[in-house]
Tab-separated table of N, CA and C in Angstrom:
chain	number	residue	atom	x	y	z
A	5	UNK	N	205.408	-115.418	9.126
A	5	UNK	CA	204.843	-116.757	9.034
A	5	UNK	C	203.355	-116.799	9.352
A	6	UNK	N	202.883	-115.811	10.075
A	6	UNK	CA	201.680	-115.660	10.708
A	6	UNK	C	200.641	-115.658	9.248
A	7	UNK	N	199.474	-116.293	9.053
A	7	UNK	CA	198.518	-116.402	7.857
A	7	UNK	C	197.398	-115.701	7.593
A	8	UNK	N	197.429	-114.752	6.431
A	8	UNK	CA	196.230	-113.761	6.450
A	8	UNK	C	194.458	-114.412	6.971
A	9	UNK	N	194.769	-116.022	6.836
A	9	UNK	CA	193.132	-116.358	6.964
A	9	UNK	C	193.047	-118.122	7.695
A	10	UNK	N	192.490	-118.035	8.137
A	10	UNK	CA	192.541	-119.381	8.317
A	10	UNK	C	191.168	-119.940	8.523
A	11	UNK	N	190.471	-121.576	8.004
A	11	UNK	CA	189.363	-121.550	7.783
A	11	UNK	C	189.107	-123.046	7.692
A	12	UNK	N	188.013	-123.359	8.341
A	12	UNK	CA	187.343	-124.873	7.705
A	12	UNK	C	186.491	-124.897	7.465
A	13	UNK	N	185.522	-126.190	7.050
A	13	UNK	CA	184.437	-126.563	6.344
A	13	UNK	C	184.359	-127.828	6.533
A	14	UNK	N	183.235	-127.953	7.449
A	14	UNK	CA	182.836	-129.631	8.127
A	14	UNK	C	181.960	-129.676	7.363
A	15	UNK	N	181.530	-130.966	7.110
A	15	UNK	CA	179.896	-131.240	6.832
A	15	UNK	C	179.456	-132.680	7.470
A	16	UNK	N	178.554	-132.909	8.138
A	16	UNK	CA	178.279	-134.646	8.484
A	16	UNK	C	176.994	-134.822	8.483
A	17	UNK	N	176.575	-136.087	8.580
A	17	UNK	CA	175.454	-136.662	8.520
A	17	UNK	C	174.754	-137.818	7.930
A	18	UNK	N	173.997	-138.121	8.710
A	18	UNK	CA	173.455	-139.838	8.559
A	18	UNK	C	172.087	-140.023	7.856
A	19	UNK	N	172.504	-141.038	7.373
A	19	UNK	CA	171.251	-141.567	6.493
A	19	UNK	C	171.051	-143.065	6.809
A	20	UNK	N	169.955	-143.452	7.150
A	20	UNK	CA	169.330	-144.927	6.944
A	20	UNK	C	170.382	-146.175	7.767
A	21	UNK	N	171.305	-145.432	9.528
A	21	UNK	CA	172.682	-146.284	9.807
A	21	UNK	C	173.790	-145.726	8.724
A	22	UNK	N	173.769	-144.850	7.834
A	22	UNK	CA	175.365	-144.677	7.034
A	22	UNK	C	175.366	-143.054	7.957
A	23	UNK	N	176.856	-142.986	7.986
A	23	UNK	CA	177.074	-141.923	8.574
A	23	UNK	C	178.391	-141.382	7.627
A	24	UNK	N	178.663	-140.200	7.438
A	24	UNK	CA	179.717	-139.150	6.726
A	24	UNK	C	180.110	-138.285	7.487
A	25	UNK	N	181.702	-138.119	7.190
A	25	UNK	CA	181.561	-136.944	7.998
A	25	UNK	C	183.304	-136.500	7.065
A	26	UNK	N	183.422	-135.000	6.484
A	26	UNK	CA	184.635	-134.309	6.192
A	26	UNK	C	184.829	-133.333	6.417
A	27	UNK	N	186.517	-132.751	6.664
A	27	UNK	CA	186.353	-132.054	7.164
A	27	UNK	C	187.970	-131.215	5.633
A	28	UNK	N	187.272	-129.738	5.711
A	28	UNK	CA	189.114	-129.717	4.988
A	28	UNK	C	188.934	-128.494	5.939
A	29	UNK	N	190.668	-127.798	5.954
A	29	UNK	CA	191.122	-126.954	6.805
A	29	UNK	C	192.365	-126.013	5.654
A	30	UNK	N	192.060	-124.993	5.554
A	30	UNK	CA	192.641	-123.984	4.690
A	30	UNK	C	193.707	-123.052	5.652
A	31	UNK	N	194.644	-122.454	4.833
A	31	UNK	CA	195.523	-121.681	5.474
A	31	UNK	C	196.011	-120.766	4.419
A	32	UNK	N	195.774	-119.346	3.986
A	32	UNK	CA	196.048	-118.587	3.073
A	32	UNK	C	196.808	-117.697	3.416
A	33	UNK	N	197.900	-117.465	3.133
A	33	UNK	CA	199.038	-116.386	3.293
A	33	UNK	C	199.910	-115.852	4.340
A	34	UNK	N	200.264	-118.081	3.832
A	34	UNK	CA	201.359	-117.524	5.216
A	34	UNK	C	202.439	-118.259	4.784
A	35	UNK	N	203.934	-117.587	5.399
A	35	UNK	CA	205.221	-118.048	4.614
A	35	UNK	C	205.773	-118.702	5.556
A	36	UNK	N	206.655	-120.294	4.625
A	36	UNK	CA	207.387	-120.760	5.173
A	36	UNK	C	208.674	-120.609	5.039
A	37	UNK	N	209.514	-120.854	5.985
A	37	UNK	CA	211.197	-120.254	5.050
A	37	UNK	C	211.372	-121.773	5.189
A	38	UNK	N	211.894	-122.427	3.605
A	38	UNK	CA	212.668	-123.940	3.741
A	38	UNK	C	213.873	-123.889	3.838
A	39	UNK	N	214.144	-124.033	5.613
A	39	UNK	CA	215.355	-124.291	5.565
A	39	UNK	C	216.350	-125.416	5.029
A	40	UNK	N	215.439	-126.737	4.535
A	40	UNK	CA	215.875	-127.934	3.914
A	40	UNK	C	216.443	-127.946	2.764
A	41	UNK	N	215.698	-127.073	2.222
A	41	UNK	CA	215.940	-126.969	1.001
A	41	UNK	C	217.299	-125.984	0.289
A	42	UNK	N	217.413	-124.851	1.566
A	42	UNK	CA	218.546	-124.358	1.531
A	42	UNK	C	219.623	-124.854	1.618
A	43	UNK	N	220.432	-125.875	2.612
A	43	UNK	CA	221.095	-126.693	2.960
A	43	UNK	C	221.163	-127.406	2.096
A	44	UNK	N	220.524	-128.096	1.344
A	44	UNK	CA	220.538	-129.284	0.353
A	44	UNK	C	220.764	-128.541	-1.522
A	45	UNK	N	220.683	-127.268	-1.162
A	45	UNK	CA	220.935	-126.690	-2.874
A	45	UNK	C	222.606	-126.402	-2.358
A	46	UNK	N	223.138	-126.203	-1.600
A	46	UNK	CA	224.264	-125.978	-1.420
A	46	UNK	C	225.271	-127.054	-1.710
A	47	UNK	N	226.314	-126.093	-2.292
A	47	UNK	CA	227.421	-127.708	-2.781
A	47	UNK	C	227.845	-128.446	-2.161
A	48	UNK	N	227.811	-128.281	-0.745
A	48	UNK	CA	228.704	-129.202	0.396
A	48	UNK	C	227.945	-129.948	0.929
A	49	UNK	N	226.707	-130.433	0.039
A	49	UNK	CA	225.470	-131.058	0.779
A	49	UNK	C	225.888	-132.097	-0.450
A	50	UNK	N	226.633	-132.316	-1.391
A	50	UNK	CA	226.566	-133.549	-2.456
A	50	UNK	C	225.020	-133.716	-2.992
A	51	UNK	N	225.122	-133.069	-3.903
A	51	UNK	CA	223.873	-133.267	-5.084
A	51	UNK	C	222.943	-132.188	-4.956
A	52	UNK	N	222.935	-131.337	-4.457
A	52	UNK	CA	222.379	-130.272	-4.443
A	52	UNK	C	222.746	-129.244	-5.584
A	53	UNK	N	221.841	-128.367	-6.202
A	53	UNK	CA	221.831	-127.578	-7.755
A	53	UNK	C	223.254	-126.720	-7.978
A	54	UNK	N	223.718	-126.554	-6.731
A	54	UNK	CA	224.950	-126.013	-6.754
A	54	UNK	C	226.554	-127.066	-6.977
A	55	UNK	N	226.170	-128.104	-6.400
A	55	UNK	CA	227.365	-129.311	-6.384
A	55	UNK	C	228.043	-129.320	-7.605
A	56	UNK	N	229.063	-129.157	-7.829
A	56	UNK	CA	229.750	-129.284	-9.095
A	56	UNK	C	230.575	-127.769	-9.470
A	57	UNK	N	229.860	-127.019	-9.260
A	57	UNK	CA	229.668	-125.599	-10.216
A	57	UNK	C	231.203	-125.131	-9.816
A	58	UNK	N	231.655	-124.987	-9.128
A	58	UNK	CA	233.442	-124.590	-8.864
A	58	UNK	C	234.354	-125.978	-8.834
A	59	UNK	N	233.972	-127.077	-9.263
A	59	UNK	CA	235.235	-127.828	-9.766
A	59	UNK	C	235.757	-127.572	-10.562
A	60	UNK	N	237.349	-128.210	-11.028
A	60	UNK	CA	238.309	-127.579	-11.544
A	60	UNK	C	237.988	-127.706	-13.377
A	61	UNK	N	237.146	-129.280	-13.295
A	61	UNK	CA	236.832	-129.632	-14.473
A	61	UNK	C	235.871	-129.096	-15.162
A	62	UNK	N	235.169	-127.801	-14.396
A	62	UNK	CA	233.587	-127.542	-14.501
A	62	UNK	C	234.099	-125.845	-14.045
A	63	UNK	N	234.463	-124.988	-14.492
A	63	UNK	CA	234.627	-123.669	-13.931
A	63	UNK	C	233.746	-122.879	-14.162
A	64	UNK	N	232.539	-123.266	-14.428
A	64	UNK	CA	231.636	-122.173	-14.561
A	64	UNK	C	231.259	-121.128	-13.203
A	65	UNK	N	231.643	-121.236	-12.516
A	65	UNK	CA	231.337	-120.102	-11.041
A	65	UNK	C	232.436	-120.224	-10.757
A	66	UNK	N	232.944	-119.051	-9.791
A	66	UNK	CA	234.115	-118.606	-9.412
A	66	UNK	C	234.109	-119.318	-8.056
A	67	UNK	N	235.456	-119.758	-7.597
A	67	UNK	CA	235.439	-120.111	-6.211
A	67	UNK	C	235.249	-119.428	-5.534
A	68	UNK	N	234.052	-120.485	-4.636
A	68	UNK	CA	233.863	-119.593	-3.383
A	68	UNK	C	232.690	-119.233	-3.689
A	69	UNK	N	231.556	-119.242	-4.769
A	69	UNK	CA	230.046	-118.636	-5.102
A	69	UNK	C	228.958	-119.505	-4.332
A	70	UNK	N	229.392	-120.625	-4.497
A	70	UNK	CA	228.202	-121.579	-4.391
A	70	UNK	C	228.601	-121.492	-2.008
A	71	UNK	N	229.388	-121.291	-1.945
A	71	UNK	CA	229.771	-121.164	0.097
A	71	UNK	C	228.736	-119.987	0.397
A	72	UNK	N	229.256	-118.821	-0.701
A	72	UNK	CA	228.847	-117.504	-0.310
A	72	UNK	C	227.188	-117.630	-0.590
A	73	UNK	N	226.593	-117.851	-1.814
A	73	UNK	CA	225.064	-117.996	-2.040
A	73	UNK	C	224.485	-118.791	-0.869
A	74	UNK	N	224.875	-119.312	-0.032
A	74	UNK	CA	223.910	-120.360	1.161
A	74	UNK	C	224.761	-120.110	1.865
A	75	UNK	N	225.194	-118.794	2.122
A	75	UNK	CA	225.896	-118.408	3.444
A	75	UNK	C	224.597	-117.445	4.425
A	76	UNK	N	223.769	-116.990	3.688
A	76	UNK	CA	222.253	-117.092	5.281
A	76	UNK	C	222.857	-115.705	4.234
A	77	UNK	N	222.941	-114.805	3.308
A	77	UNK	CA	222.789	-113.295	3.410
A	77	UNK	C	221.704	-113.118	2.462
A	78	UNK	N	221.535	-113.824	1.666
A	78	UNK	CA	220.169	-113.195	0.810
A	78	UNK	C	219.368	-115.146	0.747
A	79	UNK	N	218.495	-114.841	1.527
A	79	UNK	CA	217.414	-116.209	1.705
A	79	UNK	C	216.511	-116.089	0.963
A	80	UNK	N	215.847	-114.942	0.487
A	80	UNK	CA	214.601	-114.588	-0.010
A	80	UNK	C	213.921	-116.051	-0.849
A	81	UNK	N	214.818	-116.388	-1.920
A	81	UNK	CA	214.375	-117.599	-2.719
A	81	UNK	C	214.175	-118.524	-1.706
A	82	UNK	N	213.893	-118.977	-0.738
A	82	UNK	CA	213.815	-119.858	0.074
A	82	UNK	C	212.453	-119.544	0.936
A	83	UNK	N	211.862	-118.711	0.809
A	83	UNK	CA	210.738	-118.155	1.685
A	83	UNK	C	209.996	-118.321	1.003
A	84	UNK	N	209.072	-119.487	0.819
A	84	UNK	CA	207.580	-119.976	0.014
A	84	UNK	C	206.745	-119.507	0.430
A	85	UNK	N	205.441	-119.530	-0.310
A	85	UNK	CA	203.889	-120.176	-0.193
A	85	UNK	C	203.744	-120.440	0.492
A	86	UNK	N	203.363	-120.755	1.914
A	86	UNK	CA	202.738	-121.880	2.468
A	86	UNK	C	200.939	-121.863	2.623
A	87	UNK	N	201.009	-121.235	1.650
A	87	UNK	CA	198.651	-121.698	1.697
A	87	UNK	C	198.463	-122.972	1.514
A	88	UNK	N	197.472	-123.755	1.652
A	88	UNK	CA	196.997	-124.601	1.673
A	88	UNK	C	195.849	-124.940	1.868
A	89	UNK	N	195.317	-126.003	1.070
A	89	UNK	CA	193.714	-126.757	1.507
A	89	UNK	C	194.139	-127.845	2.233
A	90	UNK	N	193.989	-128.403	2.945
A	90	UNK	CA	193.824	-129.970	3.420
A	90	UNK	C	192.740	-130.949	3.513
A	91	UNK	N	192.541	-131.937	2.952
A	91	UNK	CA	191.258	-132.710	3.320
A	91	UNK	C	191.899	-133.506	4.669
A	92	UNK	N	191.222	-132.986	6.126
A	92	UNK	CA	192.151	-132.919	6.796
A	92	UNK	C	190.870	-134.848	7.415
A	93	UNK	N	189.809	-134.503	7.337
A	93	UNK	CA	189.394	-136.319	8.011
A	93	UNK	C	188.465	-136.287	6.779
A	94	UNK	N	188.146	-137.872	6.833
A	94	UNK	CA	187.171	-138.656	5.856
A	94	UNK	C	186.457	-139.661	6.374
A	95	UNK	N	185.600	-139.629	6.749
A	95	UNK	CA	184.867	-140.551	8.142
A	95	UNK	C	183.816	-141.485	7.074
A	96	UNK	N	184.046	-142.811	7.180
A	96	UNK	CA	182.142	-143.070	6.889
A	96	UNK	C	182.154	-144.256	7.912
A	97	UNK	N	180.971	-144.135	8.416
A	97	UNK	CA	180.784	-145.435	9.520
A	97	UNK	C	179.050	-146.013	9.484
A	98	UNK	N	178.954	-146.930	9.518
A	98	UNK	CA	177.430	-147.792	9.522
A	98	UNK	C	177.011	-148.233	10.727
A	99	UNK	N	176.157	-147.894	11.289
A	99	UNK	CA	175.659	-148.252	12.871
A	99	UNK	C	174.314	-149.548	12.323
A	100	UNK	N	174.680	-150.954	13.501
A	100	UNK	CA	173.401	-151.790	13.138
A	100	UNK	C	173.031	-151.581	14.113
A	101	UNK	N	171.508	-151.958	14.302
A	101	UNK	CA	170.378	-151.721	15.090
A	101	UNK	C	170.293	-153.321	16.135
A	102	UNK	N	170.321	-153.470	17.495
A	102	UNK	CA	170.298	-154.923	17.296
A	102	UNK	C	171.150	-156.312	16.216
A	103	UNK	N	172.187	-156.195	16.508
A	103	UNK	CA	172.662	-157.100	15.676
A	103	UNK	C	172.492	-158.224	16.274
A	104	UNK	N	172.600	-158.389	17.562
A	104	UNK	CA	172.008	-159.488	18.424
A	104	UNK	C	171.690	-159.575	19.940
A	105	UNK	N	170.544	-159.985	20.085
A	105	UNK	CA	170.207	-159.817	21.408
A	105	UNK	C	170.571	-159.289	22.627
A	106	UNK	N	171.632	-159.376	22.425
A	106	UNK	CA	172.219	-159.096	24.097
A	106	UNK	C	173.119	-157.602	23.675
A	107	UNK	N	172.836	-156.859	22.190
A	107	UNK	CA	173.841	-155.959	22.224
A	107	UNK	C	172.569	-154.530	21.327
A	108	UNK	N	172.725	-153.697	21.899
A	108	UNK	CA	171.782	-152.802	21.452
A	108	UNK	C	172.285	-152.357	19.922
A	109	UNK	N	173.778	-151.564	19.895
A	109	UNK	CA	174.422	-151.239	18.223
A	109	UNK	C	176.047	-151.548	18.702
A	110	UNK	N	176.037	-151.421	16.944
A	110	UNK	CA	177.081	-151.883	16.989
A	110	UNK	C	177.796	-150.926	15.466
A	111	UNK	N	178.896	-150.187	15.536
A	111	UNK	CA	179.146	-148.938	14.707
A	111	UNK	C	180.274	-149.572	14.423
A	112	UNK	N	180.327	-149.590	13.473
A	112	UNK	CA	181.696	-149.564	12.402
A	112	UNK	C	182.076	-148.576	11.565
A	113	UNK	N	183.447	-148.097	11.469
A	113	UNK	CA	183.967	-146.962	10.471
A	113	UNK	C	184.945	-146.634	10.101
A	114	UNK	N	185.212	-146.416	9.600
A	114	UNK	CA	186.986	-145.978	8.738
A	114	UNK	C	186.814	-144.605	8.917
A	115	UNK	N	187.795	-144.077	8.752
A	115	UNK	CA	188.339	-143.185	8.924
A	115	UNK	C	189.661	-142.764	8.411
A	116	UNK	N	189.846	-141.554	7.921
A	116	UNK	CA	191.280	-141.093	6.914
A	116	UNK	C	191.898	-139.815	7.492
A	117	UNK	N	193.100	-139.563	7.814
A	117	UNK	CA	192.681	-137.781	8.464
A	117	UNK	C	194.466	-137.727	7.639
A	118	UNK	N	194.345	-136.641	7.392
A	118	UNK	CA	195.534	-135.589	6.032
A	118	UNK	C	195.282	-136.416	5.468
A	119	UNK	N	194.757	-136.898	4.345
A	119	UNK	CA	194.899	-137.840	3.357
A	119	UNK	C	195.252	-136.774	1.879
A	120	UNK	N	194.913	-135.706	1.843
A	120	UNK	CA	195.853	-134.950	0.731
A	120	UNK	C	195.551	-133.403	0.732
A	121	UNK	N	197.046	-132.710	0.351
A	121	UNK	CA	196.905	-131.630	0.516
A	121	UNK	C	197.348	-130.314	-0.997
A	122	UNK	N	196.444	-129.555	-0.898
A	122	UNK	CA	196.610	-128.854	-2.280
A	122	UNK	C	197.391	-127.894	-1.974
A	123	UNK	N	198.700	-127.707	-2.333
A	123	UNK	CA	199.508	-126.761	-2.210
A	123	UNK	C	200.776	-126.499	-2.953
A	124	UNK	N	201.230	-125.616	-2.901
A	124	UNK	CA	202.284	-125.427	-3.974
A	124	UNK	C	204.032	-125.520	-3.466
A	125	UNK	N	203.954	-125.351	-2.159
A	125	UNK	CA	205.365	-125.917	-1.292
A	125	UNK	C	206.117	-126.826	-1.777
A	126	UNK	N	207.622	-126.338	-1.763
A	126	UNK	CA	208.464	-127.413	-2.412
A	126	UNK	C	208.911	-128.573	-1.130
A	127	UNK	N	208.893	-128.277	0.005
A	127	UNK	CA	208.988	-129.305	0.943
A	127	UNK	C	207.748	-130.019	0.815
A	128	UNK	N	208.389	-130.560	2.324
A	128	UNK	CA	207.544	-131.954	2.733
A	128	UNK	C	205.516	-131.420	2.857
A	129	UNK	N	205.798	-130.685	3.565
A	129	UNK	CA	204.592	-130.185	4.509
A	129	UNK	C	204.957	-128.624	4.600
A	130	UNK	N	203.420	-128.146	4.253
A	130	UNK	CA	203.594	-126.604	4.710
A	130	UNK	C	203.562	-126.191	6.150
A	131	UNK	N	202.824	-127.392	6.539
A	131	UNK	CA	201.788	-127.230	8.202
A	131	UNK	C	202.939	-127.368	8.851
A	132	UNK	N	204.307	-128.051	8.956
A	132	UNK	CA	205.012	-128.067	9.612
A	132	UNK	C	206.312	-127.663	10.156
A	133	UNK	N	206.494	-126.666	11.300
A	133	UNK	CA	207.766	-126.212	11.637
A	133	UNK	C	208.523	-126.728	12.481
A	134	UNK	N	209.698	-126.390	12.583
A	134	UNK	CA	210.963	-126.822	13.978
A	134	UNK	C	210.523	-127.053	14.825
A	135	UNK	N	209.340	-126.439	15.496
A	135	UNK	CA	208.726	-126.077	16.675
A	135	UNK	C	207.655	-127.025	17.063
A	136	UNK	N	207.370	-127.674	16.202
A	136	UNK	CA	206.493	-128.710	16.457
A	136	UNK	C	204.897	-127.727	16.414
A	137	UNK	N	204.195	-128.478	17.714
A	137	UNK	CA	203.033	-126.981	17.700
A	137	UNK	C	203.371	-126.014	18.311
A	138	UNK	N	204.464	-125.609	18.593
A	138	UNK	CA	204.573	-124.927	19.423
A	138	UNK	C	204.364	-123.255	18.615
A	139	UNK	N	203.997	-122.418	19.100
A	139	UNK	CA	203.420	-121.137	18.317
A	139	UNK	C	204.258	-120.174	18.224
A	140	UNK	N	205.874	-120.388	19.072
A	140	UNK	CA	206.729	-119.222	19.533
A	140	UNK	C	207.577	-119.515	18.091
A	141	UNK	N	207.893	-120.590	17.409
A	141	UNK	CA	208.685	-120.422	15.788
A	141	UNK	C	207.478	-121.081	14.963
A	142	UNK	N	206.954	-120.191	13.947
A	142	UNK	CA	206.242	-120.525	12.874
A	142	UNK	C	206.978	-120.460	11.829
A	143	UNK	N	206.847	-121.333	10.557
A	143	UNK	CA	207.013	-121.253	9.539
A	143	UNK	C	208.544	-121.097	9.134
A	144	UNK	N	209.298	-122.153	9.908
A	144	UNK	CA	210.309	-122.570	9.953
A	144	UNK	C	210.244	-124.167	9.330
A	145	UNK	N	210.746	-124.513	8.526
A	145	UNK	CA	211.100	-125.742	8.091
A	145	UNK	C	212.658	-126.449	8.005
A	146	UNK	N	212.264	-127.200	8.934
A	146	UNK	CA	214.157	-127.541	9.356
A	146	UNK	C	213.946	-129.194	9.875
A	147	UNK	N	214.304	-129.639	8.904
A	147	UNK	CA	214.032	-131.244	9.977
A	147	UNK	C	213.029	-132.042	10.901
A	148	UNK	N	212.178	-130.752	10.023
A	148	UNK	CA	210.630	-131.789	11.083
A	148	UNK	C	209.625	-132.682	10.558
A	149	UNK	N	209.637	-133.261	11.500
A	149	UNK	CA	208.492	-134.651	10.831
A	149	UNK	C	207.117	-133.919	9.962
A	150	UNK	N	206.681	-134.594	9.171
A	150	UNK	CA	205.495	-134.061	8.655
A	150	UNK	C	204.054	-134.733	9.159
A	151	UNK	N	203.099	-133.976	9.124
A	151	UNK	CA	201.885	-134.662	9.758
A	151	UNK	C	201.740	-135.484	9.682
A	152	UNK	N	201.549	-137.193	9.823
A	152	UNK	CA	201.369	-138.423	8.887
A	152	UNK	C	199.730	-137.938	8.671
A	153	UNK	N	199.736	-139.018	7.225
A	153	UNK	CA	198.805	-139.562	6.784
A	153	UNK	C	198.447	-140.533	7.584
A	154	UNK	N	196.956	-140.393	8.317
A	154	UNK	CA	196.466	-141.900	8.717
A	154	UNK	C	195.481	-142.761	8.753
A	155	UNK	N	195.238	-143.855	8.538
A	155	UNK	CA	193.783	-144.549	8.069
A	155	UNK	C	193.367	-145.277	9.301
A	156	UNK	N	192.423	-145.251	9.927
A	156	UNK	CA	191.815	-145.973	11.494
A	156	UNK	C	190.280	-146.518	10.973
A	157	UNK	N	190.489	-147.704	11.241
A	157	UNK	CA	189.375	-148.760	11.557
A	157	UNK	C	189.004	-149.004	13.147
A	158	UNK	N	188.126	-148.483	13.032
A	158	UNK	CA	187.258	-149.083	14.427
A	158	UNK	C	185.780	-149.667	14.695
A	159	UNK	N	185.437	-149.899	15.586
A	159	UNK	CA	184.010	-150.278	15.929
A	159	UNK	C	183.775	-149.796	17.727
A	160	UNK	N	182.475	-149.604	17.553
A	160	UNK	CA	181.872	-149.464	18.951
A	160	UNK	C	180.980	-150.327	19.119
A	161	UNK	N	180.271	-150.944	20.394
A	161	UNK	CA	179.310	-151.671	20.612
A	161	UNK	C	178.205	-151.188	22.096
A	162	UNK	N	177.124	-150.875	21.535
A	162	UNK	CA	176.444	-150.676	23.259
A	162	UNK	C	175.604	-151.624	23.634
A	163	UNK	N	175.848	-152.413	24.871
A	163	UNK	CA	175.219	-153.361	25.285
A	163	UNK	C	173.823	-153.165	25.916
C-alpha cells in the first residue's frame, strides 16, 4: 500500500487586497485492496456481478463458483490503482483597508478543500482506509468514510 512518490504544489498570492491560494497533493503508486467492492460482486450481497449466476433458472456456473470466487483465495482483481492528483484547497479572499473607522481590515474568503480528484479507483476514495489516519493499515478499503468535500466562508476583522 505504501506509494512510490508522494508530492504537492502550492502556489499563493495577493494582488491589489485579492488573495489566491491552491494547493493539489499527488500520490503515485500505491495500492488499494477494495474490500467493498469484493463483498458487493459476490452473490450473497443481492446485485452484485455474480448474483444470479447458479440459479436453477440461470445455470450458467456450477454451484458453489460464485461462494468459492469471493472466498479471500485469489483477490488479485480487487487490488487497484490508488495514484492520484487532488485539488486538495481553493482559497480566494479580499482584504478591505479601513472599511470603517473604528476597524483597521476586514478579510473575506471562500474557501474549497478536496473539491476533485483525478483518479482511476473504482471506490469511493483512494485516500481512504479502515484505519482512518492511522499508518499501521494502509490501503485497505472497507467501510470507511471518504474525505468530504468542503466549502467554508469566513471573514476576519482587526480592530
Amino acid at each position: 500500500p505504501n506509494p512510490d512518490w508522494v508530492g504537492s504544489f502550492v502556489t499563493e498570492f495577493d494582488v491589489k487586497g485579492f488573495g489566491f491560494r491552491m494547493q493539489f497533493d499527488a500520490v503515485q503508486g500505491q495500492d488499494v485492496y477494495n474490500w467493498n467492492r469484493r463483498n458487493y460482486d459476490r452473490h450473497n450481497y443481492r446485485g452484485g456481478e455474480d448474483y444470479g449466476l447458479e440459479l436453477v433458472d440461470n445455470p450458467t456456473k456450477p454451484k458453489g463458483w460464485a461462494n468459492a470466487a469471493g472466498s479471500g483465495l485469489i483477490d488479485e482483481e480487487y487490488i487497484e490503482d490508488g495514484s492520484f492528483v487532488k485539488l486538495r484547497e481553493l482559497m480566494l479572499r479580499y482584504t478591505f483597508r479601513r472599511p470603517f473607522k473604528w476597524m483597521r481590515e476586514l478579510e473575506l474568503r471562500v474557501a474549497g478543500r478536496n473539491l476533485v480528484s483525478f483518479d482511476s479507483y473504482r471506490g469511493y476514495d483512494p485516500e481512504i482506509t479502515i484505519a482512518g489516519r492511522d499508518t499501521g493499515v494502509g490501503g485497505f478499503d472497507f467501510g470507511a468514510v471518504p474525505v468530504p468535500r468542503t466549502l467554508v466562508f469566513g471573514f476576519t476583522m482587526n480592530l
